[in-house]
Tab-separated table of C-alpha atoms and ligand atoms in Angstrom:
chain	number	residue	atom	x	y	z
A	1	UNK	CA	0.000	0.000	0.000
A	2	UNK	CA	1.137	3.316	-0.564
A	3	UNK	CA	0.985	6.564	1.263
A	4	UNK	CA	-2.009	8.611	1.591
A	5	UNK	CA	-2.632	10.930	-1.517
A	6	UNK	CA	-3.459	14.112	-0.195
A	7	UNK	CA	-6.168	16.439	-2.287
A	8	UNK	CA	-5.974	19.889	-2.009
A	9	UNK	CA	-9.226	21.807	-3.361
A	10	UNK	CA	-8.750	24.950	-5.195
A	11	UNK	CA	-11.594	27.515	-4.093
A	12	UNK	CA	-10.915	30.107	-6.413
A	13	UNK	CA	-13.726	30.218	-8.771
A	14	UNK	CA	-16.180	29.459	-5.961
A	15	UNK	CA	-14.630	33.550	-5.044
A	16	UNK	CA	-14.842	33.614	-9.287
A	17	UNK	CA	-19.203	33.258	-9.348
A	18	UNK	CA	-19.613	35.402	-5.854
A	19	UNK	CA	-17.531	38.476	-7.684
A	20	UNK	CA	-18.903	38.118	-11.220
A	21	UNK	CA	-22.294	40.166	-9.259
A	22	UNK	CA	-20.063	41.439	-6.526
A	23	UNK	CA	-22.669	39.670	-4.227
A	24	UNK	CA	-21.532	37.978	-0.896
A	25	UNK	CA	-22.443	34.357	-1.984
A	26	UNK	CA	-21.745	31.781	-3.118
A	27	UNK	CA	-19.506	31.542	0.708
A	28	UNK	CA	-16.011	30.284	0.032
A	29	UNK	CA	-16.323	29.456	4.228
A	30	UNK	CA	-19.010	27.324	3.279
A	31	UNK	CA	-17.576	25.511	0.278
A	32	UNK	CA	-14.455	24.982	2.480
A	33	UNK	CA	-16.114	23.389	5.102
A	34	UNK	CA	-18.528	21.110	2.448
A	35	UNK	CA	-14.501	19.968	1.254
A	36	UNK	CA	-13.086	19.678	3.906
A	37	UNK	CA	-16.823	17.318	5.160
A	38	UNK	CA	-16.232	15.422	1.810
A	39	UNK	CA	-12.342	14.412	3.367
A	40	UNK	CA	-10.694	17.202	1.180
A	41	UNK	CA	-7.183	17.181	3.095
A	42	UNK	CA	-6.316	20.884	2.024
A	43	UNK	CA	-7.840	24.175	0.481
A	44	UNK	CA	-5.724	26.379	-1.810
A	45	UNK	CA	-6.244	29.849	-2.737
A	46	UNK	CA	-4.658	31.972	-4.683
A	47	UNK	CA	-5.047	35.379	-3.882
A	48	UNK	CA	-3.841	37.292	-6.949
A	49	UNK	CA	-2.780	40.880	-6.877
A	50	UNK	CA	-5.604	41.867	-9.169
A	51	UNK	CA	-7.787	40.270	-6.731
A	52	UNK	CA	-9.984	39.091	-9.247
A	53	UNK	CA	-11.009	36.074	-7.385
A	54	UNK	CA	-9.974	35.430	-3.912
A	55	UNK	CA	-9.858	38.444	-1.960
A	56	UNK	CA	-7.586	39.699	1.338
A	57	UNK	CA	-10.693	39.207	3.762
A	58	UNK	CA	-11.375	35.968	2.598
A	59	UNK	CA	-7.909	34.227	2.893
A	60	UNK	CA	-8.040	35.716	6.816
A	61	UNK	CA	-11.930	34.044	7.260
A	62	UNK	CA	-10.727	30.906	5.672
A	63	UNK	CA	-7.779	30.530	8.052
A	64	UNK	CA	-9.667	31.345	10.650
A	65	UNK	CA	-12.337	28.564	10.219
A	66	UNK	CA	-10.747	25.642	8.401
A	67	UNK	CA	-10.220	22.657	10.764
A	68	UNK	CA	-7.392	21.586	8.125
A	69	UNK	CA	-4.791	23.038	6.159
A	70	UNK	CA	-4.335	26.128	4.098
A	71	UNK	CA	-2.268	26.218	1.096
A	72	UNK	CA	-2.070	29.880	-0.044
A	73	UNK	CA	-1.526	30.510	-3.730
A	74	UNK	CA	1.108	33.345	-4.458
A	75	UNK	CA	3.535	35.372	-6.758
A	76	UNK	CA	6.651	36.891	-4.998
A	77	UNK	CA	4.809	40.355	-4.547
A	78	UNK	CA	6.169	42.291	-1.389
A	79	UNK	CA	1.932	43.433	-1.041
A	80	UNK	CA	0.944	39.420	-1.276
A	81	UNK	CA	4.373	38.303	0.973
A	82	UNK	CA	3.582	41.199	3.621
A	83	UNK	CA	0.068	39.318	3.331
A	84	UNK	CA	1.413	35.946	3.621
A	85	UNK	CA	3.548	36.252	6.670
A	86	UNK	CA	0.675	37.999	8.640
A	87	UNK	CA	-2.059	35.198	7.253
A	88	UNK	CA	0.833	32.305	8.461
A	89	UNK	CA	-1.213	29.496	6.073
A	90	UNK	CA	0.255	26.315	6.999
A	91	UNK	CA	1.709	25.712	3.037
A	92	UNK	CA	2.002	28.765	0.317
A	93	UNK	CA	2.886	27.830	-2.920
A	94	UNK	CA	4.495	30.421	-5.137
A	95	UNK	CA	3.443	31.120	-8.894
A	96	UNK	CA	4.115	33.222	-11.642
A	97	UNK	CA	1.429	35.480	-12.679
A	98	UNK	CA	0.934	37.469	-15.582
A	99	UNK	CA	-1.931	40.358	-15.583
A	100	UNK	CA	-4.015	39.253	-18.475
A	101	UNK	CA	-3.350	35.376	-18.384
A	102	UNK	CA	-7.149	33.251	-17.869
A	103	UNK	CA	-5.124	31.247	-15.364
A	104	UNK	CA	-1.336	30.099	-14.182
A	105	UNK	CA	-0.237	29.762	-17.481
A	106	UNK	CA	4.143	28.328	-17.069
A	107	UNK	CA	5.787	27.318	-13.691
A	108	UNK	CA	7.931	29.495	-11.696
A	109	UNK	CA	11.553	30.220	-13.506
A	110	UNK	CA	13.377	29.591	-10.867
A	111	UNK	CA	16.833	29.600	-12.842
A	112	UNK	CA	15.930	33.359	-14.124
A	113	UNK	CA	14.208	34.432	-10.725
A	114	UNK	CA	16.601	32.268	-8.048
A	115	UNK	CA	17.222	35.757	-5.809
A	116	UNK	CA	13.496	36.801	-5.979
A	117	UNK	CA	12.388	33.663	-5.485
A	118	UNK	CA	14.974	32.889	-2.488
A	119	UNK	CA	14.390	35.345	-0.575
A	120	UNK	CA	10.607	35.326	-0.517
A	121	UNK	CA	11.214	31.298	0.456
A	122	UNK	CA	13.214	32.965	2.972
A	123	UNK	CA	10.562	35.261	4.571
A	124	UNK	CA	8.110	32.672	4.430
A	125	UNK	CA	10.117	30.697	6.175
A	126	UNK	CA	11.265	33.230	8.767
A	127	UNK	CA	7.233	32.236	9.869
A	128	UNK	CA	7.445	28.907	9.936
A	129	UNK	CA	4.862	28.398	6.436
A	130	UNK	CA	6.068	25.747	4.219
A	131	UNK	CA	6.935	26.540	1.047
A	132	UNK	CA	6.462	24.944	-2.393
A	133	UNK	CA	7.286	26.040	-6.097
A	134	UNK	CA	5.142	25.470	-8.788
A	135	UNK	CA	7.795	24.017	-11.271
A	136	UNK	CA	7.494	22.859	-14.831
A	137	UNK	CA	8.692	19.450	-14.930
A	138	UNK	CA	12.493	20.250	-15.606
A	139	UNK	CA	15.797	18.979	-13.547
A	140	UNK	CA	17.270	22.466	-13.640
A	141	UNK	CA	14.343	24.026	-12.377
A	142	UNK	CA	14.500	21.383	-9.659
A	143	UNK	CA	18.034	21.787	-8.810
A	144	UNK	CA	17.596	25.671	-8.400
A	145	UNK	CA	14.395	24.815	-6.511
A	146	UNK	CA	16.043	22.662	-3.956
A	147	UNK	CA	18.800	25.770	-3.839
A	148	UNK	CA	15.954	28.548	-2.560
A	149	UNK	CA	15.567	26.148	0.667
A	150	UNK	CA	12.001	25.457	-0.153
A	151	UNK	CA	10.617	22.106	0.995
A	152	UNK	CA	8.169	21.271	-1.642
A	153	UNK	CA	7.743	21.458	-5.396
A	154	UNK	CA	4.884	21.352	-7.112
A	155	UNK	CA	4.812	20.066	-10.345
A	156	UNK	CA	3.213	21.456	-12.912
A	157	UNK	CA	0.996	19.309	-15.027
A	158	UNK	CA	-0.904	21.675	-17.713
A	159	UNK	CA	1.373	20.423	-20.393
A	160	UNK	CA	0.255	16.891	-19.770
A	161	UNK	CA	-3.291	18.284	-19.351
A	162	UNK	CA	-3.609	19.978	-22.610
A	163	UNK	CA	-1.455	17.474	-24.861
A	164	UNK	CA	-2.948	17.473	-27.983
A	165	UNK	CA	-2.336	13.762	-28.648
A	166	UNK	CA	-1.898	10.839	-26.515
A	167	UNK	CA	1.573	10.270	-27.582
A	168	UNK	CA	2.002	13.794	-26.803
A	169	UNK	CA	-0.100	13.305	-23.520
A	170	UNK	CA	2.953	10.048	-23.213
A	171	UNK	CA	5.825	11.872	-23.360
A	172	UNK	CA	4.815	14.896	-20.628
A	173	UNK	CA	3.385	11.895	-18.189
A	174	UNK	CA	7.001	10.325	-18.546
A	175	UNK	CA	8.135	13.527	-18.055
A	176	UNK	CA	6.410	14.207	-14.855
A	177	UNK	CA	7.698	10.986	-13.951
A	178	UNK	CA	11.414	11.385	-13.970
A	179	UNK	CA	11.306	14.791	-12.227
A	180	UNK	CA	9.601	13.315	-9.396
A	181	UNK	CA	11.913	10.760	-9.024
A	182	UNK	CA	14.478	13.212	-9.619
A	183	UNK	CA	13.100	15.548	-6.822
A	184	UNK	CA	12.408	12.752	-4.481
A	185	UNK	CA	16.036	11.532	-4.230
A	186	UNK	CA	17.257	15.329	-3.774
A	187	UNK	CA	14.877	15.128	-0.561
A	188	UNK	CA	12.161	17.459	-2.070
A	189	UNK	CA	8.128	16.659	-1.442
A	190	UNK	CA	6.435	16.415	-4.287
A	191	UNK	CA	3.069	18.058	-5.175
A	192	UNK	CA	1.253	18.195	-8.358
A	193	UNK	CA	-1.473	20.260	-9.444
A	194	UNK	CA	-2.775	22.148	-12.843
A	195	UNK	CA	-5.386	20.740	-16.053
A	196	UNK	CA	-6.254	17.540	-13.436
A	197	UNK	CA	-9.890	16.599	-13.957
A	198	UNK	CA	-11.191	13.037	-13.588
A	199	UNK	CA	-10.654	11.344	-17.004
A	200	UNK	CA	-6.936	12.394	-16.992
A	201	UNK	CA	-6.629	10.921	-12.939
A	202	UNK	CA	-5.631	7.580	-14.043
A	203	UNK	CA	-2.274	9.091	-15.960
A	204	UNK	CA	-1.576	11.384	-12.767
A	205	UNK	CA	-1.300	8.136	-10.401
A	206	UNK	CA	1.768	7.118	-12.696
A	207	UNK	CA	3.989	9.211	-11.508
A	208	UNK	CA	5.607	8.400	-8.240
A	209	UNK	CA	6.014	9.758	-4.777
A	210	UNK	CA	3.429	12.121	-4.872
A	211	UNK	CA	2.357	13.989	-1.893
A	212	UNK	CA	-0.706	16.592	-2.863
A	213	UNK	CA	-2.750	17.349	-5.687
A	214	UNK	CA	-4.112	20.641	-6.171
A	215	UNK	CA	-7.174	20.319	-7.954
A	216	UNK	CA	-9.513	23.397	-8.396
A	217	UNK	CA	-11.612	23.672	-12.072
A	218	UNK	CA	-12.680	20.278	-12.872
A	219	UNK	CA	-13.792	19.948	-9.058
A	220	UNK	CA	-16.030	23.021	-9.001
A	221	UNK	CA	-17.200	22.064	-12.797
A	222	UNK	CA	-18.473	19.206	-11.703
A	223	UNK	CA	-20.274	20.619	-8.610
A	224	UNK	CA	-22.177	22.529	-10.843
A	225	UNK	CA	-24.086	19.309	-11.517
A	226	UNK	CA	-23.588	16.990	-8.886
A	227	UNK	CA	-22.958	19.315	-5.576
A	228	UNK	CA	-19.333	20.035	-4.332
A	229	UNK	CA	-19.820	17.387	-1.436
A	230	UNK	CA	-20.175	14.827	-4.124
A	231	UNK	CA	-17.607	16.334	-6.720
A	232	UNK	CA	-14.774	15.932	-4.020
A	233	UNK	CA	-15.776	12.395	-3.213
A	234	UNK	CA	-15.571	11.756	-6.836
A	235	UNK	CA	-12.059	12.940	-7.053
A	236	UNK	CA	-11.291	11.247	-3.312
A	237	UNK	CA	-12.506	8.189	-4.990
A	238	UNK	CA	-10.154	8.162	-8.036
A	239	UNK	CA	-7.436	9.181	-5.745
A	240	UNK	CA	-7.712	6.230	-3.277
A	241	UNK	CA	-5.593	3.860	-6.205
A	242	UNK	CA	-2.617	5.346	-5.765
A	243	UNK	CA	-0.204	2.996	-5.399
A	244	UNK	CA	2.769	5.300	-5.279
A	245	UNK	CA	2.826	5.092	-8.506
A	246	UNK	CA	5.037	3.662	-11.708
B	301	PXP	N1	-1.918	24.429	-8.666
B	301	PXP	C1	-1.533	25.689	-9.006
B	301	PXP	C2	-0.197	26.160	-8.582
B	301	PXP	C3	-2.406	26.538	-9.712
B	301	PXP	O1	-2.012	27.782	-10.030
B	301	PXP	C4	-3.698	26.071	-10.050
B	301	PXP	C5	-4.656	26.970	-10.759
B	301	PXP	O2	-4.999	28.019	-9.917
B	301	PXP	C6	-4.042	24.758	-9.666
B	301	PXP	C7	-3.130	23.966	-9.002
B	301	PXP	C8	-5.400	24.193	-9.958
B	301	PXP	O3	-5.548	24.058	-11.338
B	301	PXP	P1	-6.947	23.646	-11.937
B	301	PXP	O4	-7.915	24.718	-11.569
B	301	PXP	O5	-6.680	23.550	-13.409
B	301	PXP	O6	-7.319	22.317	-11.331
């Protein structure tokens, strides 16, 4: 048996419907606590500095009444870092963010950003949040990544997501697979996250020592239909075959 898969549930466009009529539902408090019911281990947010989503009250509120973890979402802003080490989430997992990008579009250059990105580790650290970078699949990335300190990476699996063949879809799952191993033996945890929805599940559990997914559209897509209680079960579900891997 392997360990415990861990699923993170991105909130974000629960924040997405409530600010589309600047209303005060649908409540992200209550979808957290209908995850975390469902056995969701973690909820991410990403509070952007556009704030078109998640906003600075809310990220406060959640940490406030989550009986789990927090993973906050973040760019290496001195505004969203200031943020960060006041909010003390237990995980926050730095991004790149572009203004006009639909969502996280590449991981986190860490070779062309290692000062930036090393010293926000750094004051993250100073208050005792974990840190993890969101990482394309690539050693040197993961090299670099392992130099800022932080203790996590998270992998970034869009590529695989949006492969536009299955030989395509192939070659970024064996991909994904090497830099976990790769990570792994350098002592890094390993978190994945980006494009996972439940038909493309069954690839994910390939790759190996996997601690986290982060999981946000497909989740709240399928809520839409079936209720959020039973959209995270679905997932949960899928999720309980990991076998570590391979
Ligand atoms: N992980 C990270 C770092 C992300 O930026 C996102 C998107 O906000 C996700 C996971 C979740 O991606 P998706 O919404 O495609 O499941």
């Amino acid at each position: 048996m392997g360990k415990k898969l861990l699923l993170g549930v991105n909130i974000d466009h629960i924040a997405t419907l409530r600010q589309a009529r600047l209303e005060k539902f649908p409540s992200i408090i209550r979808a957290a606590e209908v995850c975390e019911k469902a056995g969701a281990d973690q909820i991410t947010v990403h509070l952007r500095e556009d704030r078109r989503h998640i906003q600075d009250k809310d990220v406060f509120e959640l940490k406030k009444n989550l009986s789990g973890k927090l993973n906050l979402e973040m760019a290496c802003y001195d505004e969203i870092v200031g943020i960060a080490r006041k909010l003390r989430p237990r995980q926050a997992t730095l991004v790149p963010e572009k203004r006009k990008e639909v969502t996280t579009e590449g991981g986190l250059d860490v070779l062309k950003n290692f000062s930036a990105v090393a010293r926000t580790v750094g004051k993250l650290q100073e208050k005792k949040i974990a840190v993890s970078l969101f990482i394309d699949p690539e050693l040197e990335q993961i090299e670099m990544a392992l130099r800022t300190g932080a203790e996590f990476i998270e992998l970034h699996t869009g590529a695989f997501a949006n492969a536009a063949s299955e030989l395509a879809a192939g070659k970024e799952i064996r991909k994904l697979i090497d830099a976990s191993a790769f990570a792994n033996a350098l002592g890094l945890g390993v978190n994945a996250g980006h494009g996972i929805d439940y038909n493309n599940m069954k690839s994910i559990l390939k790759i190996p020592h996997l601690h986290e997914l982060n999981i946000g559209f497909s989740i709240i897509a399928e809520a839409v239909f079936i209720g959020l209680d039973k959209a995270v079960e679905k997932m949960i579900k899928l999720m309980k075959q990991y076998k570590g891997g391979y």
